[in-house]
């Protein structure tokens, strides 16, 4: 497009904007007409998009091209969709130059463009490239021009041709045919995330066999877990080794996690595809928005950054109660819904919650060695910071005791990560096959209707469960979670049926309800 027969012609360039983790195709329409020099952007642009007019003007001039001294109108279509981010700089700049006749290459319609411009025409790294490229490819654009710093991230996407550039001048030269560049073929530059440290091994943990067993059950069935114990008993050490026994991520899982980190701006030059399960451990001073996501420009929170991985909350009662309560919806629904005046965003949050806490403010309630200095009202107030509905959503409650000196000095070797992981993977395979037509993957995802179908109990098992229900004062949700735990324990043992021994072990992971929570 550009000048044709002395008339100015509309230019149309394609790009994309984010809506949560998904992208929406955007048409950047540019019209240049006679009148007082002005640059107007319409189509619901946010502040960052409005400010781009100054970056675009300087970038074009400092790249050695002429900025049209005309009346320029840029429309971002569809006009009823909110446009956010700085990555529309590049398509708007190219639209202006195309409408002004400085490119004159119809092949520009075959490309989609994303990139932020600096004042000297350099292309800066942007956040959210991966979901943008996926959306553009799904919209029919295989050829995508983007910043060189985002090349590895964009090249993750299969069947996409990525053309990375470092500045505006080189892009213009390429579009004019003055420069050649071979594209990166999508899917060929995938490598493991080198930023993730090597996972720690359960072999480093001396003793604590019962706690390791609880972690194995949690990993096998996707169950949430709470550890209660005095300081120095190894709660944090155990939690940090939990991801090592989770099954390796599939390509689809890795791609989804990487999209979240891309939108959050947490991918680096050294990382393209995140291949290790996330482990997020936010400080207890975290706000509810930082935990579940949101903000003026909504971003994923810690629960989404822990997607397909582990969210570890150390010293659980130290978190603000209103912060803990916002966990209830993502724990139940496995998604976070953020409503704003311009629309509703949804971020995935399929994580395993691991939490730890002291049994009282001083940490030594019930300890056989250290006397507890807390009064009963202090203990009650401390435990009351965690609500019953939140506790009901945590399947496994275990008490962690300090390791004895004889265990520290002993030569006895315990199960390491590899042994624990093999059993977990076997149990996961059983569940995937069992629920292949149900739309779920783990026992922890069983709904009441499916619970009756896949967790049938005999008379002895029902009698034991009834006795536990009355003695422990369990809620209906806790009752269902004991059955889910029993199903996972049965899968780990290779049993098709849930037996009394499986029910008995599952009840052990809820018997702290009577010791701690009933005093509330």
Coordinates of C-alpha atoms in Angstrom, one line a residue:
X1 CA 0.0 0.0 0.0
X2 CA 1.1 3.6 0.3
X3 CA 0.8 6.3 -2.4
X4 CA -1.1 5.1 -5.5
X5 CA -1.9 7.7 -8.2
X6 CA -1.2 10.6 -5.9
X7 CA -3.7 9.2 -3.3
X8 CA -2.9 8.0 0.2
X9 CA -4.0 4.4 0.9
X10 CA -4.8 2.6 4.1
X11 CA -2.3 0.2 5.5
X12 CA -3.1 -2.9 7.5
X13 CA -0.6 -4.8 9.7
X14 CA -1.3 -7.8 11.9
X15 CA -0.3 -8.3 15.5
X16 CA -1.8 -9.8 18.7
X17 CA -2.7 -8.8 22.2
X18 CA -3.0 -10.9 25.4
X19 CA -6.2 -11.8 27.2
X20 CA -5.0 -13.8 30.2
X21 CA -3.0 -16.7 28.7
X22 CA -4.6 -16.5 25.3
X23 CA -4.0 -14.1 22.5
X24 CA -6.4 -12.2 20.3
X25 CA -5.5 -11.2 16.7
X26 CA -5.3 -7.4 16.1
X27 CA -5.4 -5.5 12.9
X28 CA -3.4 -2.3 13.0
X29 CA -5.0 0.0 10.5
X30 CA -3.1 3.2 9.5
X31 CA -4.5 6.1 7.6
X32 CA -2.4 9.2 6.5
X33 CA -4.2 12.3 5.3
X34 CA -3.5 15.9 4.8
X35 CA -3.9 18.3 7.8
X36 CA -2.0 19.5 10.8
X37 CA 0.7 17.0 11.8
X38 CA -0.7 14.7 14.5
X39 CA -0.7 11.0 15.5
X40 CA -3.9 9.6 17.0
X41 CA -4.3 6.0 18.3
X42 CA -7.9 4.7 18.7
X43 CA -9.4 1.3 19.5
X44 CA -9.3 1.2 23.4
X45 CA -5.5 1.6 23.8
X46 CA -4.1 1.6 27.4
X47 CA -1.6 4.1 28.7
X48 CA 1.4 2.1 27.4
X49 CA -0.1 2.0 23.9
X50 CA -0.9 5.7 23.9
X51 CA 2.7 6.5 24.9
X52 CA 4.0 4.5 22.0
X53 CA 3.5 7.4 19.6
X54 CA 6.6 9.2 21.0
X55 CA 8.7 6.0 20.8
X56 CA 7.5 5.3 17.3
X57 CA 8.3 8.9 16.0
X58 CA 11.8 8.8 17.5
X59 CA 12.5 5.2 16.4
X60 CA 11.6 5.9 12.7
X61 CA 13.7 9.1 12.6
X62 CA 16.7 7.6 14.4
X63 CA 16.6 4.6 12.0
X64 CA 17.3 6.9 9.1
X65 CA 13.7 7.1 7.7
X66 CA 11.3 10.0 7.3
X67 CA 8.4 10.4 9.6
X68 CA 5.4 11.7 7.7
X69 CA 4.4 15.2 8.7
X70 CA 0.7 14.5 8.1
X71 CA -2.4 13.6 10.1
X72 CA -1.9 10.0 11.1
X73 CA -4.7 7.9 12.5
X74 CA -4.1 4.4 13.9
X75 CA -7.0 2.1 14.6
X76 CA -6.5 -1.1 16.6
X77 CA -9.3 -3.4 15.5
X78 CA -11.5 -4.8 16.9
X79 CA -12.1 -1.5 18.5
X80 CA -14.1 -2.9 21.4
X81 CA -11.2 -4.9 22.8
X82 CA -8.8 -3.4 25.4
X83 CA -5.3 -3.2 24.0
X84 CA -2.4 -3.5 26.6
X85 CA 1.3 -3.7 26.4
X86 CA 4.2 -2.1 24.5
X87 CA 4.6 -4.9 21.9
X88 CA 2.3 -3.0 19.4
X89 CA 5.1 -0.4 18.8
X90 CA 6.6 -2.4 15.9
X91 CA 3.4 -3.1 13.9
X92 CA 2.2 0.5 14.3
X93 CA 5.6 1.9 13.2
X94 CA 5.6 -0.4 10.1
X95 CA 2.0 0.5 9.4
X96 CA 2.9 4.2 9.3
X97 CA 5.9 3.5 7.0
X98 CA 3.8 1.2 4.8
X99 CA 1.0 3.8 4.4
X100 CA 3.6 6.5 3.6
X101 CA 5.0 4.3 0.8
X102 CA 8.4 3.6 2.3
X103 CA 8.1 -0.2 2.2
X104 CA 5.9 -1.1 -0.9
X105 CA 6.0 -4.8 -0.5
X106 CA 2.8 -6.8 -0.5
X107 CA 4.6 -9.7 1.2
X108 CA 4.2 -7.7 4.4
X109 CA 0.7 -9.1 4.6
X110 CA 2.1 -12.6 5.1
X111 CA 3.8 -11.6 8.4
X112 CA 2.6 -10.8 11.9
X113 CA 4.7 -8.4 14.0
X114 CA 5.3 -8.0 17.7
X115 CA 8.0 -5.9 19.4
X116 CA 8.7 -2.9 21.6
X117 CA 10.8 -0.1 20.1
X118 CA 13.4 2.0 21.9
X119 CA 14.1 5.6 20.8
X120 CA 17.0 4.6 18.6
X121 CA 15.0 1.9 16.8
X122 CA 16.3 -1.1 18.8
X123 CA 13.8 -3.9 19.5
X124 CA 13.5 -4.6 23.2
X125 CA 12.6 -7.9 24.9
X126 CA 8.9 -8.2 25.8
X127 CA 6.9 -10.4 28.0
X128 CA 4.3 -12.9 26.8
X129 CA 5.8 -13.8 23.4
X130 CA 5.0 -17.5 23.7
X131 CA 1.2 -17.2 24.0
X132 CA 1.3 -14.4 21.4
X133 CA 3.1 -16.6 18.9
X134 CA 0.7 -19.6 19.6
X135 CA -2.3 -17.3 19.0
X136 CA -0.9 -15.9 15.8
X137 CA -0.1 -19.4 14.5
X138 CA -3.6 -20.6 15.3
X139 CA -4.9 -17.5 13.4
X140 CA -3.1 -18.6 10.2
X141 CA 0.2 -16.6 10.5
X142 CA 3.2 -18.8 10.3
X143 CA 5.7 -16.1 9.6
X144 CA 6.3 -13.9 12.7
X145 CA 8.8 -11.1 13.2
X146 CA 9.8 -10.4 16.8
X147 CA 12.7 -9.1 18.9
X148 CA 15.9 -11.1 18.8
X149 CA 15.9 -11.5 22.6
X150 CA 12.7 -13.4 22.3
X151 CA 13.8 -15.7 19.5
X152 CA 14.3 -18.9 21.6
X153 CA 11.0 -18.4 23.3
X154 CA 9.1 -17.9 20.1
X155 CA 10.7 -20.9 18.4
X156 CA 9.2 -23.3 20.9
X157 CA 6.0 -23.3 18.9
X158 CA 5.6 -26.1 16.4
X159 CA 5.1 -25.1 12.7
X160 CA 6.0 -21.5 13.2
X161 CA 8.7 -19.5 11.3
X162 CA 10.4 -17.1 13.6
X163 CA 12.2 -14.1 12.1
X164 CA 14.2 -12.4 14.9
X165 CA 15.6 -8.9 14.5
X166 CA 17.5 -6.5 16.7
X167 CA 16.3 -3.2 15.2
X168 CA 13.8 -1.5 13.0
X169 CA 16.3 -0.7 10.3
X170 CA 17.0 -4.3 9.6
X171 CA 13.3 -5.2 9.4
X172 CA 12.7 -2.5 6.8
X173 CA 15.7 -3.7 4.8
X174 CA 14.5 -7.3 5.0
X175 CA 11.0 -6.3 3.8
X176 CA 12.5 -4.4 0.9
X177 CA 14.6 -7.4 -0.1
X178 CA 17.9 -5.7 0.8
X179 CA 18.6 -8.2 3.5
X180 CA 18.2 -12.0 3.7
X181 CA 17.4 -14.0 6.9
X182 CA 16.7 -17.7 7.4
X183 CA 13.9 -18.2 9.9
X184 CA 14.0 -20.3 13.0
X185 CA 11.8 -23.3 12.5
X186 CA 9.4 -23.6 15.4
X187 CA 10.0 -26.6 17.7
X188 CA 13.6 -27.1 16.7
X189 CA 15.3 -24.9 19.3
X190 CA 13.8 -26.5 22.4
X191 CA 16.2 -27.1 25.3
X192 CA 15.9 -27.7 29.0
X193 CA 15.5 -24.8 31.4
X194 CA 19.1 -24.3 32.6
X195 CA 17.9 -21.8 35.2
X196 CA 16.2 -24.5 37.3
X197 CA 18.7 -25.9 39.8
X198 CA 19.1 -29.7 40.1
X199 CA 16.3 -31.1 42.3
X200 CA 17.3 -32.2 45.8
X201 CA 17.1 -35.9 46.7
X202 CA 15.1 -37.5 49.5
X203 CA 18.2 -39.6 50.2
X204 CA 19.6 -36.6 52.0
X205 CA 16.8 -36.9 54.6
X206 CA 17.7 -39.2 57.5
X207 CA 14.8 -41.0 59.1
X208 CA 11.3 -39.5 58.7
X209 CA 10.1 -42.6 56.8
X210 CA 6.5 -42.0 57.7
X211 CA 6.7 -38.5 56.3
X212 CA 8.3 -39.7 53.1
X213 CA 5.4 -42.1 52.8
X214 CA 3.0 -39.3 53.1
X215 CA 4.8 -37.3 50.4
X216 CA 4.7 -40.4 48.2
X217 CA 1.0 -40.7 48.6
X218 CA 0.6 -36.9 47.9
X219 CA 2.6 -37.2 44.7
X220 CA 0.8 -40.3 43.5
X221 CA -2.7 -38.9 43.9
X222 CA -2.1 -35.1 43.6
X223 CA -3.1 -34.6 47.3
X224 CA -2.5 -31.5 49.3
X225 CA -0.3 -32.0 52.5
X226 CA 0.1 -30.2 55.8
X227 CA 3.1 -30.8 58.1
X228 CA 2.9 -29.9 61.8
X229 CA 6.0 -30.0 64.0
X230 CA 8.5 -28.1 66.1
X231 CA 11.3 -26.0 64.7
X232 CA 14.2 -28.0 63.3
X233 CA 12.2 -31.2 62.6
X234 CA 13.0 -30.9 58.8
X235 CA 9.7 -29.7 57.5
X236 CA 11.2 -27.3 54.9
X237 CA 13.9 -29.7 53.9
X238 CA 11.3 -32.4 53.2
X239 CA 9.1 -29.9 51.2
X240 CA 11.9 -28.8 49.0
X241 CA 12.6 -32.4 47.9
X242 CA 8.9 -33.1 47.0
X243 CA 9.1 -32.0 43.3
X244 CA 11.9 -34.6 42.8
X245 CA 9.4 -37.5 43.1
X246 CA 6.7 -36.0 40.9
X247 CA 6.5 -37.5 37.3
X248 CA 8.4 -35.6 34.6
X249 CA 6.3 -33.0 32.8
X250 CA 4.9 -33.8 29.4
X251 CA 5.5 -31.4 26.5
X252 CA 2.0 -30.1 26.7
X253 CA 2.4 -29.4 30.5
X254 CA 5.8 -27.7 29.9
X255 CA 4.3 -25.5 27.2
X256 CA 1.4 -24.4 29.5
X257 CA 3.7 -23.6 32.4
X258 CA 6.1 -21.7 30.1
X259 CA 3.2 -19.6 28.8
X260 CA 2.4 -18.5 32.4
X261 CA 6.0 -17.6 33.0
X262 CA 6.2 -15.8 29.7
X263 CA 3.1 -13.6 30.5
X264 CA 4.6 -12.9 34.0
X265 CA 7.9 -11.8 32.4
X266 CA 9.9 -14.4 34.3
X267 CA 11.6 -16.1 31.3
X268 CA 15.3 -15.2 30.8
X269 CA 17.6 -15.3 27.8
X270 CA 18.9 -18.7 29.0
X271 CA 15.5 -20.4 29.3
X272 CA 13.1 -21.3 26.6
X273 CA 10.9 -24.2 27.7
X274 CA 10.5 -24.9 31.4
X275 CA 10.8 -28.7 31.8
X276 CA 11.0 -29.0 35.5
X277 CA 8.0 -28.8 37.8
X278 CA 7.7 -25.4 39.5
X279 CA 8.4 -25.0 43.2
X280 CA 7.0 -21.7 44.6
X281 CA 7.6 -20.7 48.2
X282 CA 6.2 -17.2 48.8
X283 CA 7.0 -15.3 52.0
X284 CA 4.2 -15.0 54.6
X285 CA 4.0 -11.3 54.0
X286 CA 2.6 -11.9 50.5
X287 CA -0.6 -10.1 49.6
X288 CA -3.7 -11.8 48.3
X289 CA -3.2 -10.3 44.8
X290 CA 0.4 -11.5 44.6
X291 CA -0.8 -15.0 45.7
X292 CA -3.7 -15.5 43.3
X293 CA -3.0 -12.9 40.6
X294 CA -4.5 -9.6 39.6
X295 CA -3.5 -6.0 39.7
X296 CA -4.2 -3.0 37.6
X297 CA -2.7 -4.9 34.6
X298 CA -3.6 -8.5 35.7
X299 CA -0.7 -10.9 36.0
X300 CA -0.5 -14.5 37.2
X301 CA 0.0 -15.0 40.9
X302 CA 2.0 -17.6 42.8
X303 CA -0.8 -20.2 42.5
X304 CA -0.6 -20.0 38.7
X305 CA 3.2 -19.9 38.7
X306 CA 3.0 -23.2 40.7
X307 CA 0.9 -24.7 37.9
X308 CA 1.6 -28.5 37.5
X309 CA 4.1 -28.1 40.4
X310 CA 4.2 -27.3 44.1
X311 CA 3.1 -24.3 46.2
X312 CA 4.9 -24.4 49.5
X313 CA 3.6 -22.2 52.3
X314 CA 6.0 -22.2 55.2
X315 CA 4.8 -21.2 58.7
X316 CA 1.2 -21.3 57.5
X317 CA -0.4 -19.4 60.5
X318 CA 1.9 -16.4 59.9
X319 CA 0.1 -15.7 56.6
X320 CA -2.8 -13.2 56.8
X321 CA -6.1 -15.1 57.2
X322 CA -7.7 -13.2 54.3
X323 CA -4.7 -14.2 52.1
X324 CA -5.2 -17.9 53.0
X325 CA -8.9 -17.8 52.4
X326 CA -8.4 -16.8 48.7
X327 CA -6.7 -20.1 48.2
X328 CA -10.0 -22.0 48.6
X329 CA -11.3 -21.3 45.1
X330 CA -8.1 -22.2 43.2
X331 CA -7.7 -25.3 45.3
X332 CA -11.3 -26.4 44.5
X333 CA -11.6 -25.3 40.9
X334 CA -8.0 -25.5 39.7
X335 CA -8.4 -22.1 38.1
X336 CA -8.2 -18.5 39.2
X337 CA -10.8 -16.1 37.9
X338 CA -10.0 -12.4 37.9
X339 CA -12.9 -10.0 37.1
X340 CA -12.2 -6.5 35.8
X341 CA -14.4 -3.8 34.3
X342 CA -13.0 -4.7 30.9
X343 CA -13.6 -8.4 31.2
X344 CA -12.8 -11.6 33.0
X345 CA -9.4 -13.4 32.9
X346 CA -8.8 -17.0 33.9
X347 CA -5.4 -18.4 34.9
X348 CA -4.8 -22.2 35.5
X349 CA -3.8 -23.3 39.0
X350 CA -3.4 -27.0 39.1
X351 CA -0.8 -27.3 41.9
X352 CA -0.2 -29.4 45.0
X353 CA -0.3 -27.4 48.1
X354 CA 2.4 -28.3 50.7
X355 CA 2.2 -26.3 54.0
X356 CA 4.1 -26.4 57.2
X357 CA 3.4 -25.0 60.7
X358 CA 4.4 -25.1 64.3
X359 CA 1.9 -26.6 66.7
X360 CA 1.8 -23.4 68.8
X361 CA 3.5 -19.9 68.9
X362 CA 6.6 -21.2 70.7
X363 CA 6.7 -24.3 68.5
X364 CA 6.9 -27.0 71.2
X365 CA 3.4 -27.9 72.1
X366 CA 3.4 -31.7 72.6
X367 CA 7.2 -32.0 72.3
X368 CA 8.7 -34.6 74.6
X369 CA 12.0 -32.7 75.2
X370 CA 11.2 -28.9 75.0
X371 CA 8.5 -27.6 77.4
X372 CA 5.8 -25.5 75.8
X373 CA 5.6 -21.9 77.2
X374 CA 2.2 -21.1 75.5
X375 CA -1.1 -20.8 77.3
X376 CA -4.2 -22.7 76.0
X377 CA -5.8 -19.5 74.7
X378 CA -2.6 -18.6 72.9
X379 CA -2.5 -22.0 71.2
X380 CA -6.2 -21.8 70.3
X381 CA -5.7 -18.3 68.8
X382 CA -2.7 -19.5 66.9
X383 CA -4.5 -22.4 65.3
X384 CA -7.7 -20.5 64.6
X385 CA -5.8 -18.5 62.0
X386 CA -6.4 -21.5 59.7
X387 CA -10.1 -21.9 58.9
X388 CA -11.9 -25.2 58.8
X389 CA -12.9 -24.9 55.1
X390 CA -9.2 -24.5 54.2
X391 CA -8.1 -27.5 56.3
X392 CA -10.8 -29.6 54.7
X393 CA -9.1 -29.0 51.3
X394 CA -5.8 -30.4 52.6
X395 CA -6.1 -34.2 52.3
X396 CA -3.0 -35.2 54.4
X397 CA -2.2 -33.9 57.9
X398 CA 1.1 -35.3 59.3
X399 CA 3.0 -34.6 62.5
X400 CA 6.7 -34.3 62.1
X401 CA 9.0 -35.1 65.0
X402 CA 12.7 -34.2 65.3
X403 CA 15.2 -36.9 64.2
X404 CA 16.8 -38.8 67.0
X405 CA 20.6 -38.8 67.5
X406 CA 20.8 -42.6 66.9
X407 CA 19.2 -42.1 63.5
X408 CA 21.6 -39.3 62.6
X409 CA 24.6 -41.5 63.4
X410 CA 23.3 -44.7 61.9
X411 CA 24.4 -46.2 58.6
X412 CA 20.9 -47.3 57.6
X413 CA 20.0 -46.1 54.1
X414 CA 16.4 -45.1 53.4
X415 CA 14.4 -44.9 50.2
X416 CA 15.8 -42.3 47.8
X417 CA 14.0 -40.1 45.3
X418 CA 14.4 -42.7 42.4
X419 CA 12.7 -45.5 44.4
X420 CA 9.9 -43.2 45.6
X421 CA 9.4 -41.8 42.1
X422 CA 9.1 -45.2 40.4
X423 CA 6.1 -46.1 42.6
X424 CA 4.5 -42.7 42.1
X425 CA 4.8 -43.0 38.3
X426 CA 3.2 -46.5 38.4
X427 CA 0.3 -45.2 40.5
X428 CA -0.2 -42.2 38.1
X429 CA -0.3 -44.5 35.1
X430 CA -3.1 -46.6 36.8
X431 CA -5.1 -43.4 37.4
X432 CA -4.6 -42.0 33.9
X433 CA -5.9 -45.3 32.4
X434 CA -8.8 -45.5 34.9
X435 CA -10.0 -41.9 34.3
X436 CA -9.2 -41.6 30.6
X437 CA -12.9 -41.1 29.7
X438 CA -13.7 -38.9 32.7
X439 CA -11.7 -35.7 32.0
X440 CA -9.6 -36.0 35.2
X441 CA -6.1 -37.5 35.8
X442 CA -5.7 -38.0 39.6
X443 CA -7.6 -39.4 42.5
X444 CA -7.6 -35.9 44.2
X445 CA -9.8 -34.7 41.4
X446 CA -12.6 -37.2 42.0
X447 CA -16.0 -35.6 42.3
X448 CA -18.8 -37.2 44.5
X449 CA -20.4 -38.9 41.5
X450 CA -17.1 -40.4 40.3
X451 CA -16.2 -41.2 43.9
X452 CA -19.1 -43.7 44.1
X453 CA -18.2 -45.2 40.8
X454 CA -14.5 -45.8 41.3
X455 CA -14.2 -46.1 45.1
X456 CA -16.6 -48.8 46.1
X457 CA -16.2 -50.0 49.7
X458 CA -17.0 -53.3 51.4
X459 CA -18.9 -53.6 54.7
X460 CA -15.8 -53.8 56.8
X461 CA -14.3 -50.7 55.1
X462 CA -17.6 -48.8 55.6
X463 CA -17.8 -49.8 59.3
X464 CA -14.2 -48.5 59.9
X465 CA -14.9 -45.3 58.1
X466 CA -18.1 -44.7 60.0
X467 CA -16.4 -45.1 63.3
X468 CA -13.7 -42.6 62.3
X469 CA -16.3 -40.2 61.1
X470 CA -17.9 -40.0 64.5
X471 CA -14.8 -40.2 66.7
X472 CA -12.9 -37.5 64.8
X473 CA -15.9 -35.3 64.1
X474 CA -15.1 -35.2 60.4
X475 CA -16.9 -33.0 57.8
X476 CA -18.4 -34.4 54.7
X477 CA -15.5 -33.0 52.7
X478 CA -13.0 -34.7 55.0
X479 CA -14.9 -38.0 54.7
X480 CA -14.6 -37.8 50.9
X481 CA -10.9 -37.0 51.1
X482 CA -10.2 -40.1 53.2
X483 CA -11.8 -42.2 50.5
X484 CA -9.7 -40.5 47.8
X485 CA -6.6 -41.1 49.9
X486 CA -7.6 -44.7 50.3
X487 CA -7.9 -45.0 46.5
X488 CA -4.4 -43.6 46.1
X489 CA -2.9 -45.9 48.7
X490 CA -4.6 -48.9 47.0
X491 CA -3.1 -47.8 43.7
X492 CA 0.4 -47.6 45.2
X493 CA 0.0 -51.2 46.5
X494 CA -1.3 -52.4 43.1
X495 CA -4.8 -53.3 44.5
X496 CA -7.9 -52.8 42.4
X497 CA -10.1 -52.8 45.6
X498 CA -9.9 -50.5 48.6
X499 CA -9.2 -52.6 51.6
X500 CA -9.4 -52.0 55.4
X501 CA -5.7 -51.5 55.6
X502 CA -5.9 -48.7 53.0
X503 CA -8.8 -47.0 54.9
X504 CA -6.8 -47.3 58.2
X505 CA -3.7 -45.7 56.7
X506 CA -5.8 -42.9 55.2
X507 CA -7.5 -42.2 58.5
X508 CA -4.0 -41.7 60.1
X509 CA -3.5 -38.7 57.9
X510 CA -6.6 -37.1 59.4
X511 CA -6.3 -38.0 63.0
X512 CA -4.6 -34.7 63.8
X513 CA -8.1 -33.2 63.4
X514 CA -8.9 -34.4 66.9
X515 CA -5.5 -33.5 68.5
X516 CA -5.3 -29.9 67.1
X517 CA -8.3 -28.6 65.3
X518 CA -11.0 -29.8 67.7
X519 CA -9.5 -27.5 70.4
X520 CA -10.8 -24.6 68.4

